[in-house]
mmCIF file of C-alpha atoms and ligand atoms in Angstrom:
data_model
loop_
_atom_site.group_PDB
_atom_site.id
_atom_site.type_symbol
_atom_site.label_atom_id
_atom_site.label_comp_id
_atom_site.label_asym_id
_atom_site.label_seq_id
_atom_site.Cartn_x
_atom_site.Cartn_y
_atom_site.Cartn_z
ATOM 1 C CA MET A 1 -139.806 217.823 132.604
ATOM 2 C CA THR A 2 -136.311 219.326 133.080
ATOM 3 C CA LYS A 3 -134.134 218.365 136.004
ATOM 4 C CA ILE A 4 -134.412 221.903 137.463
ATOM 5 C CA SER A 5 -138.203 222.072 137.376
ATOM 6 C CA LYS A 6 -138.322 218.575 138.849
ATOM 7 C CA THR A 7 -135.984 219.750 141.614
ATOM 8 C CA ASN A 8 -138.191 222.798 142.229
ATOM 9 C CA GLU A 9 -141.239 220.603 142.502
ATOM 10 C CA VAL A 10 -139.488 218.433 145.058
ATOM 11 C CA LEU A 11 -138.367 221.512 147.027
ATOM 12 C CA ASN A 12 -141.888 222.937 147.000
ATOM 13 C CA THR A 13 -143.347 219.819 148.467
ATOM 14 C CA LEU A 14 -140.545 219.627 151.032
ATOM 15 C CA LEU A 15 -141.565 223.079 152.212
ATOM 16 C CA MET A 16 -145.069 221.970 153.131
ATOM 17 C CA PRO A 17 -144.937 218.954 155.369
ATOM 18 C CA TYR A 18 -148.384 218.928 156.930
ATOM 19 C CA LEU A 19 -149.370 216.741 159.818
ATOM 20 C CA ALA A 20 -151.889 214.134 158.688
ATOM 21 C CA ARG A 21 -154.346 215.230 161.380
ATOM 22 C CA ASP A 22 -154.209 218.872 160.120
ATOM 23 C CA LEU A 23 -154.843 217.879 156.498
ATOM 24 C CA VAL A 24 -157.761 215.682 157.520
ATOM 25 C CA ASP A 25 -159.233 218.446 159.722
ATOM 26 C CA ARG A 26 -158.941 220.975 156.892
ATOM 27 C CA LEU A 27 -160.776 218.640 154.509
ATOM 28 C CA GLN A 28 -163.386 217.738 157.090
ATOM 29 C CA SER A 29 -164.135 221.430 157.640
ATOM 30 C CA SER A 30 -165.282 221.524 153.964
ATOM 31 C CA GLN A 31 -167.455 218.395 154.085
ATOM 32 C CA PRO A 32 -168.138 215.391 156.335
ATOM 33 C CA PRO A 33 -166.631 212.066 155.212
ATOM 34 C CA ASN A 34 -168.737 209.985 152.838
ATOM 35 C CA LYS A 35 -168.597 206.385 154.068
ATOM 36 C CA GLN A 36 -170.101 205.070 150.851
ATOM 37 C CA LEU A 37 -166.941 206.232 149.115
ATOM 38 C CA GLY A 38 -164.831 204.459 151.754
ATOM 39 C CA GLN A 39 -163.652 207.768 153.210
ATOM 40 C CA HIS A 40 -161.622 206.662 156.236
ATOM 41 C CA PHE A 41 -158.556 208.851 156.298
ATOM 42 C CA LEU A 42 -155.200 207.844 157.766
ATOM 43 C CA ILE A 43 -154.104 210.021 160.686
ATOM 44 C CA ASN A 44 -151.182 207.958 161.974
ATOM 45 C CA GLU A 45 -147.814 209.277 160.791
ATOM 46 C CA GLY A 46 -146.034 205.972 161.547
ATOM 47 C CA VAL A 47 -148.294 203.952 159.242
ATOM 48 C CA LEU A 48 -147.905 206.516 156.473
ATOM 49 C CA ASP A 49 -144.121 206.262 156.853
ATOM 50 C CA SER A 50 -144.390 202.479 156.758
ATOM 51 C CA ILE A 51 -146.362 202.538 153.478
ATOM 52 C CA ILE A 52 -143.665 204.741 151.963
ATOM 53 C CA ALA A 53 -140.842 202.534 153.289
ATOM 54 C CA ASN A 54 -142.512 199.448 151.792
ATOM 55 C CA ALA A 55 -142.913 201.213 148.444
ATOM 56 C CA GLN A 56 -139.108 201.602 148.043
ATOM 57 C CA LEU A 57 -139.628 204.601 145.779
ATOM 58 C CA GLN A 58 -137.084 205.497 143.117
ATOM 59 C CA ILE A 59 -136.786 208.844 141.351
ATOM 60 C CA GLU A 60 -137.626 207.070 138.035
ATOM 61 C CA ASP A 61 -140.921 205.700 139.386
ATOM 62 C CA HIS A 62 -144.272 206.976 138.177
ATOM 63 C CA ILE A 63 -146.652 206.284 141.039
ATOM 64 C CA LEU A 64 -150.427 206.274 140.769
ATOM 65 C CA GLU A 65 -152.330 206.992 143.971
ATOM 66 C CA ILE A 66 -155.961 205.926 143.938
ATOM 67 C CA GLY A 67 -158.213 207.917 146.239
ATOM 68 C CA PRO A 68 -155.742 210.423 147.725
ATOM 69 C CA GLY A 69 -158.426 211.940 150.007
ATOM 70 C CA PRO A 70 -156.917 214.697 152.190
ATOM 71 C CA GLY A 71 -153.460 214.075 150.685
ATOM 72 C CA VAL A 72 -151.748 212.559 153.720
ATOM 73 C CA LEU A 73 -149.968 209.928 151.641
ATOM 74 C CA THR A 74 -149.807 212.154 148.568
ATOM 75 C CA GLN A 75 -147.478 214.663 150.205
ATOM 76 C CA ARG A 76 -145.064 211.906 151.174
ATOM 77 C CA LEU A 77 -145.159 210.445 147.663
ATOM 78 C CA MET A 78 -144.413 213.888 146.211
ATOM 79 C CA GLN A 79 -141.588 214.413 148.689
ATOM 80 C CA SER A 80 -139.908 211.240 147.438
ATOM 81 C CA GLY A 81 -139.103 212.878 144.095
ATOM 82 C CA ALA A 82 -140.915 210.170 142.108
ATOM 83 C CA THR A 83 -143.510 211.302 139.556
ATOM 84 C CA VAL A 84 -146.961 211.153 141.145
ATOM 85 C CA SER A 85 -150.419 211.010 139.578
ATOM 86 C CA ALA A 86 -153.622 210.716 141.553
ATOM 87 C CA ILE A 87 -157.227 209.852 140.720
ATOM 88 C CA GLU A 88 -159.973 210.981 143.105
ATOM 89 C CA ILE A 89 -163.720 210.557 142.609
ATOM 90 C CA ASP A 90 -164.948 213.240 145.044
ATOM 91 C CA ALA A 91 -165.208 216.793 143.646
ATOM 92 C CA VAL A 92 -164.857 218.587 147.000
ATOM 93 C CA ILE A 93 -161.772 216.514 147.808
ATOM 94 C CA CYS A 94 -160.315 217.424 144.414
ATOM 95 C CA ASP A 95 -160.805 221.147 145.217
ATOM 96 C CA HIS A 96 -159.054 220.604 148.555
ATOM 97 C CA LEU A 97 -156.140 218.783 146.882
ATOM 98 C CA ARG A 98 -155.724 221.496 144.239
ATOM 99 C CA ARG A 99 -155.540 224.091 147.019
ATOM 100 C CA GLU A 100 -153.056 222.130 149.144
ATOM 101 C CA PHE A 101 -150.935 220.606 146.343
ATOM 102 C CA PRO A 102 -151.114 222.864 143.277
ATOM 103 C CA THR A 103 -148.426 220.872 141.422
ATOM 104 C CA LEU A 104 -150.116 217.479 141.859
ATOM 105 C CA ASN A 105 -151.154 215.747 138.640
ATOM 106 C CA LEU A 106 -154.745 215.073 139.738
ATOM 107 C CA THR A 107 -157.636 213.582 137.777
ATOM 108 C CA HIS A 108 -161.219 213.911 139.038
ATOM 109 C CA ARG A 109 -162.603 210.524 138.023
ATOM 110 C CA ASP A 110 -163.658 207.049 139.090
ATOM 111 C CA ALA A 111 -160.371 205.108 139.059
ATOM 112 C CA LEU A 112 -162.130 202.045 137.662
ATOM 113 C CA ILE A 113 -163.096 203.888 134.482
ATOM 114 C CA ASP A 114 -160.591 204.549 131.660
ATOM 115 C CA ASP A 115 -157.165 203.056 131.232
ATOM 116 C CA TRP A 116 -154.395 204.402 133.424
ATOM 117 C CA SER A 117 -151.405 206.123 131.858
ATOM 118 C CA GLU A 118 -148.895 203.681 130.434
ATOM 119 C CA GLU A 119 -146.163 205.553 132.242
ATOM 120 C CA VAL A 120 -147.418 204.377 135.624
ATOM 121 C CA ASN A 121 -145.232 201.559 136.950
ATOM 122 C CA ALA A 122 -146.504 201.303 140.526
ATOM 123 C CA ILE A 123 -149.575 201.920 142.667
ATOM 124 C CA VAL A 124 -149.235 203.188 146.204
ATOM 125 C CA ALA A 125 -152.482 203.922 148.006
ATOM 126 C CA ASN A 126 -154.774 203.551 150.952
ATOM 127 C CA ILE A 127 -157.573 202.521 148.637
ATOM 128 C CA PRO A 128 -161.354 202.717 149.069
ATOM 129 C CA TYR A 129 -162.040 199.171 150.329
ATOM 130 C CA GLN A 130 -165.284 198.713 148.405
ATOM 131 C CA ILE A 131 -163.381 198.645 145.087
ATOM 132 C CA SER A 132 -160.539 196.334 146.224
ATOM 133 C CA SER A 133 -161.405 193.384 143.940
ATOM 134 C CA PRO A 134 -162.023 195.278 140.683
ATOM 135 C CA LEU A 135 -158.969 197.400 141.357
ATOM 136 C CA ILE A 136 -156.705 194.352 141.602
ATOM 137 C CA GLU A 137 -158.278 193.006 138.425
ATOM 138 C CA LYS A 138 -157.601 196.310 136.678
ATOM 139 C CA MET A 139 -154.000 196.387 137.932
ATOM 140 C CA THR A 140 -153.485 192.863 136.613
ATOM 141 C CA HIS A 141 -154.573 193.912 133.137
ATOM 142 C CA HIS A 142 -152.321 196.992 133.193
ATOM 143 C CA TYR A 143 -149.152 195.063 132.574
ATOM 144 C CA HIS A 144 -146.946 198.151 132.951
ATOM 145 C CA VAL A 145 -147.908 198.247 136.657
ATOM 146 C CA LYS A 146 -145.125 196.162 138.149
ATOM 147 C CA ARG A 147 -145.725 196.576 141.868
ATOM 148 C CA ALA A 148 -148.175 197.945 144.403
ATOM 149 C CA VAL A 149 -148.365 198.812 148.063
ATOM 150 C CA ILE A 150 -151.981 199.107 149.101
ATOM 151 C CA MET A 151 -153.981 199.194 152.291
ATOM 152 C CA VAL A 152 -156.932 196.826 152.288
ATOM 153 C CA GLN A 153 -159.329 195.276 154.757
ATOM 154 C CA GLU A 154 -157.613 192.584 156.875
ATOM 155 C CA GLU A 155 -159.950 189.814 155.765
ATOM 156 C CA PHE A 156 -159.495 190.752 152.100
ATOM 157 C CA ALA A 157 -155.703 190.666 152.581
ATOM 158 C CA HIS A 158 -155.881 187.076 153.820
ATOM 159 C CA ARG A 159 -158.089 185.989 150.938
ATOM 160 C CA LEU A 160 -155.686 187.595 148.501
ATOM 161 C CA ASN A 161 -152.721 185.927 150.186
ATOM 162 C CA GLN A 162 -154.580 182.628 150.785
ATOM 163 C CA THR A 163 -153.131 182.610 154.282
ATOM 164 C CA THR A 164 -155.053 179.530 155.435
ATOM 165 C CA TYR A 165 -157.045 176.804 153.686
ATOM 166 C CA SER A 166 -160.317 178.554 154.527
ATOM 167 C CA ASP A 167 -159.050 181.762 152.870
ATOM 168 C CA ARG A 168 -158.721 179.917 149.556
ATOM 169 C CA CYS A 169 -160.823 181.583 146.881
ATOM 170 C CA SER A 170 -160.927 182.540 143.241
ATOM 171 C CA LEU A 171 -159.579 186.033 144.015
ATOM 172 C CA GLY A 172 -156.366 184.781 145.640
ATOM 173 C CA MET A 173 -155.798 181.870 143.269
ATOM 174 C CA VAL A 174 -156.190 184.093 140.196
ATOM 175 C CA ALA A 175 -153.971 186.783 141.745
ATOM 176 C CA ARG A 176 -151.192 184.177 142.118
ATOM 177 C CA LEU A 177 -151.031 183.996 138.322
ATOM 178 C CA ASP A 178 -149.603 187.524 138.176
ATOM 179 C CA TRP A 179 -148.438 188.613 141.604
ATOM 180 C CA LYS A 180 -146.211 187.697 144.479
ATOM 181 C CA ILE A 181 -148.233 188.791 147.486
ATOM 182 C CA GLU A 182 -146.848 189.696 150.892
ATOM 183 C CA LEU A 183 -148.652 190.916 153.974
ATOM 184 C CA ALA A 184 -147.009 193.773 155.848
ATOM 185 C CA GLN A 185 -148.221 195.712 158.886
ATOM 186 C CA LYS A 186 -151.658 195.196 160.419
ATOM 187 C CA VAL A 187 -153.397 198.531 161.021
ATOM 188 C CA PRO A 188 -156.032 199.057 163.744
ATOM 189 C CA PRO A 189 -159.199 201.185 163.265
ATOM 190 C CA HIS A 190 -158.051 204.039 165.544
ATOM 191 C CA PHE A 191 -155.314 204.959 163.026
ATOM 192 C CA PHE A 192 -158.084 206.333 160.763
ATOM 193 C CA SER A 193 -160.599 209.162 160.986
ATOM 194 C CA PRO A 194 -163.429 208.286 161.036
ATOM 195 C CA GLN A 195 -162.616 204.802 162.336
ATOM 196 C CA PRO A 196 -163.662 201.874 160.139
ATOM 197 C CA LYS A 197 -165.339 198.860 161.790
ATOM 198 C CA VAL A 198 -162.653 196.506 160.454
ATOM 199 C CA GLN A 199 -158.929 195.895 160.870
ATOM 200 C CA SER A 200 -156.736 196.806 157.911
ATOM 201 C CA ARG A 201 -153.499 195.515 156.429
ATOM 202 C CA ILE A 202 -150.743 196.856 154.194
ATOM 203 C CA VAL A 203 -150.229 194.446 151.282
ATOM 204 C CA LEU A 204 -147.324 194.323 148.825
ATOM 205 C CA LEU A 205 -147.785 192.995 145.311
ATOM 206 C CA SER A 206 -144.951 192.450 142.864
ATOM 207 C CA ARG A 207 -145.416 191.240 139.310
ATOM 208 C CA THR A 208 -144.274 187.717 138.450
ATOM 209 C CA PRO A 209 -143.960 186.103 134.983
ATOM 210 C CA ARG A 210 -147.263 184.671 133.727
ATOM 211 C CA PRO A 211 -147.426 180.867 133.489
ATOM 212 C CA GLU A 212 -148.117 179.184 130.181
ATOM 213 C CA HIS A 213 -151.862 178.963 129.387
ATOM 214 C CA TRP A 214 -152.496 181.935 131.690
ATOM 215 C CA LYS A 215 -155.896 182.730 130.201
ATOM 216 C CA LEU A 216 -157.154 179.155 130.339
ATOM 217 C CA ILE A 217 -156.041 178.731 133.959
ATOM 218 C CA ARG A 218 -157.807 181.971 134.963
ATOM 219 C CA GLU A 219 -161.005 180.854 133.284
ATOM 220 C CA LEU A 220 -160.874 177.391 134.822
ATOM 221 C CA ILE A 221 -160.403 178.822 138.296
ATOM 222 C CA GLN A 222 -163.060 181.516 137.982
ATOM 223 C CA HIS A 223 -165.596 179.206 136.413
ATOM 224 C CA THR A 224 -165.223 176.303 138.833
ATOM 225 C CA TYR A 225 -165.060 178.534 141.924
ATOM 226 C CA GLY A 226 -168.394 179.975 140.756
ATOM 227 C CA GLN A 227 -169.799 176.586 141.887
ATOM 228 C CA ARG A 228 -167.324 175.958 144.664
ATOM 229 C CA ARG A 229 -169.343 173.229 146.436
ATOM 230 C CA LYS A 230 -169.594 171.125 143.270
ATOM 231 C CA LYS A 231 -167.111 168.646 141.898
ATOM 232 C CA ILE A 232 -165.074 170.140 139.096
ATOM 233 C CA ARG A 233 -166.203 167.456 136.615
ATOM 234 C CA ASN A 234 -169.872 168.385 137.134
ATOM 235 C CA THR A 235 -169.267 172.097 136.746
ATOM 236 C CA LEU A 236 -167.198 171.559 133.620
ATOM 237 C CA ARG A 237 -169.630 169.096 132.078
ATOM 238 C CA LYS A 238 -172.558 171.475 132.576
ATOM 239 C CA SER A 239 -170.645 174.391 131.132
ATOM 240 C CA GLY A 240 -170.366 172.645 127.762
ATOM 241 C CA GLY A 241 -166.973 174.292 127.567
ATOM 242 C CA LYS A 242 -168.629 177.614 126.686
ATOM 243 C CA PHE A 243 -166.456 179.681 128.977
ATOM 244 C CA LEU A 244 -163.346 178.452 127.211
ATOM 245 C CA ASN A 245 -164.367 179.869 123.853
ATOM 246 C CA LEU A 246 -163.431 176.660 122.096
ATOM 247 C CA GLY A 247 -164.934 177.430 118.711
ATOM 248 C CA PRO A 248 -164.987 174.379 116.389
ATOM 249 C CA TRP A 249 -163.672 172.179 119.177
ATOM 250 C CA LYS A 250 -166.901 172.490 121.181
ATOM 251 C CA HIS A 251 -168.236 169.037 120.287
ATOM 252 C CA GLU A 252 -165.128 167.504 121.857
ATOM 253 C CA TRP A 253 -165.878 168.962 125.225
ATOM 254 C CA ASN A 254 -167.879 166.123 126.745
ATOM 255 C CA ASN A 255 -165.265 163.706 125.524
ATOM 256 C CA LEU A 256 -162.614 165.665 127.299
ATOM 257 C CA VAL A 257 -164.520 165.913 130.549
ATOM 258 C CA GLN A 258 -165.089 162.157 130.477
ATOM 259 C CA SER A 259 -161.596 161.230 129.434
ATOM 260 C CA ILE A 260 -159.550 163.250 131.859
ATOM 261 C CA GLU A 261 -159.086 160.884 134.725
ATOM 262 C CA ASN A 262 -157.243 162.559 137.490
ATOM 263 C CA LYS A 263 -157.608 163.366 141.129
ATOM 264 C CA TRP A 264 -158.735 166.902 140.339
ATOM 265 C CA MET A 265 -161.777 166.119 138.261
ATOM 266 C CA ASP A 266 -163.587 164.669 141.263
ATOM 267 C CA ALA A 267 -162.297 167.266 143.674
ATOM 268 C CA ARG A 268 -163.814 170.601 144.609
ATOM 269 C CA PRO A 269 -161.947 173.704 143.426
ATOM 270 C CA GLU A 270 -160.577 174.670 146.834
ATOM 271 C CA GLU A 271 -158.749 171.320 147.056
ATOM 272 C CA LEU A 272 -156.438 172.279 144.189
ATOM 273 C CA GLU A 273 -153.096 173.927 144.823
ATOM 274 C CA PHE A 274 -151.821 176.592 142.462
ATOM 275 C CA ASP A 275 -149.558 174.125 140.608
ATOM 276 C CA ASP A 276 -152.477 171.721 140.158
ATOM 277 C CA TRP A 277 -154.380 174.383 138.196
ATOM 278 C CA CYS A 278 -151.374 174.884 135.915
ATOM 279 C CA ASP A 279 -151.073 171.106 135.311
ATOM 280 C CA PHE A 280 -154.783 170.840 134.752
ATOM 281 C CA ALA A 281 -154.725 173.471 132.013
ATOM 282 C CA THR A 282 -151.736 171.771 130.378
ATOM 283 C CA ARG A 283 -153.669 168.476 130.221
ATOM 284 C CA ILE A 284 -156.648 170.182 128.598
ATOM 285 C CA ILE A 285 -154.379 171.721 125.999
ATOM 286 C CA HIS A 286 -152.705 168.325 125.323
ATOM 287 C CA HIS A 287 -156.071 166.745 124.830
ATOM 288 C CA TYR A 288 -157.080 169.568 122.532
ATOM 289 C CA HIS A 289 -153.989 169.036 120.385
ATOM 290 C CA ARG A 290 -154.625 165.296 120.230
ATOM 291 C CA CYS A 291 -158.160 166.006 118.989
ATOM 292 C CA ILE A 292 -157.234 168.477 116.297
ATOM 293 C CA ASP A 293 -154.377 166.231 115.091
ATOM 294 C CA ILE A 294 -156.783 163.348 114.455
HETATM 295 N N1 SAH B 301 -155.741 207.767 150.776
HETATM 296 C C1 SAH B 301 -156.442 208.631 151.697
HETATM 297 C C2 SAH B 301 -157.934 208.483 151.604
HETATM 298 C C3 SAH B 301 -158.472 207.084 151.806
HETATM 299 S S1 SAH B 301 -160.211 207.084 151.804
HETATM 300 C C4 SAH B 301 -155.950 208.383 153.095
HETATM 301 O O1 SAH B 301 -155.195 207.455 153.333
HETATM 302 O O2 SAH B 301 -156.325 209.089 154.016
HETATM 303 C C5 SAH B 301 -160.585 206.539 150.139
HETATM 304 C C6 SAH B 301 -160.532 207.656 149.103
HETATM 305 O O3 SAH B 301 -160.870 207.100 147.832
HETATM 306 C C7 SAH B 301 -161.540 208.777 149.338
HETATM 307 O O4 SAH B 301 -160.903 210.006 149.128
HETATM 308 C C8 SAH B 301 -162.619 208.526 148.283
HETATM 309 O O5 SAH B 301 -163.306 209.695 147.907
HETATM 310 C C9 SAH B 301 -161.804 207.952 147.161
HETATM 311 N N2 SAH B 301 -162.559 207.081 146.222
HETATM 312 C C10 SAH B 301 -163.604 206.280 146.488
HETATM 313 N N3 SAH B 301 -163.981 205.587 145.404
HETATM 314 C C11 SAH B 301 -163.150 205.965 144.411
HETATM 315 C C12 SAH B 301 -163.025 205.621 143.025
HETATM 316 N N4 SAH B 301 -163.839 204.716 142.472
HETATM 317 N N5 SAH B 301 -162.070 206.211 142.284
HETATM 318 C C13 SAH B 301 -161.216 207.136 142.848
HETATM 319 N N6 SAH B 301 -161.298 207.500 144.142
HETATM 320 C C14 SAH B 301 -162.234 206.923 144.931
#
């Protein structure tokens, strides 16, 4: 796109600053919100401004918005001058968005299907809460996505951030392998229409370098948390090492489980800190090398 047409696009969007409440009312006059699709639309201008401030948008950014709904955040993203793409699952909402924002690069699709464009470097969205986990997983595997500002359910935010010991879970521990996670503003139900039953939270994710043995650590965490009340040794012994895809090394598995003597083997997964998982994987790899060298 040339600089002039980019400038025109920015000017166009500047000329149509709608109030969030008006956009939501216009959409809701076409169809009632579908709660199964997580349709709780933001109507508070301050929170929308806060999402944008946290996103620290640059003109070079290519932002993907997932579930733009009425377009309350979309218009602010477009005003920033960054390139904006949006994916929305609801056909009536897509018609509404095409009417209100003719220049928006909009795809009518389930955001969990298909790879996202490799040009996208950030996600900014008030997402449908029911797809929070798979969406974070998908973001993680799209390595070109370097940061995200998303609104999620308060409880989900704490699990992702592992705020307290009882929030510790596979989701948050695995996320730590790829993301620095920060909690921003808490958002009450009356800032949405219709109001959700839960509190919400703006969460910031920024990509961090992957630790060595990334894949093995992920698999260890996910597999052992699948049996979170059991001691790690028991879960690993029963697994026969299958989840690790060990190939010819399979027969060594029981040996390994027996021979690793450390405080983690007889612990339950939630007792391990992030660094413990990294050390644990390193020990498995050392043992593996010892075995194949013999
Ligand atoms: N971002 C808007 C709307 C949030 S509601 C706002 O802040 O007001 C969530 C939006 O996600 C709805 O528009 C819903 O239709 C859409 N949605 C739900 N599931 C989706 C999916 N799998 N892929 C893309 N969009 C989805």
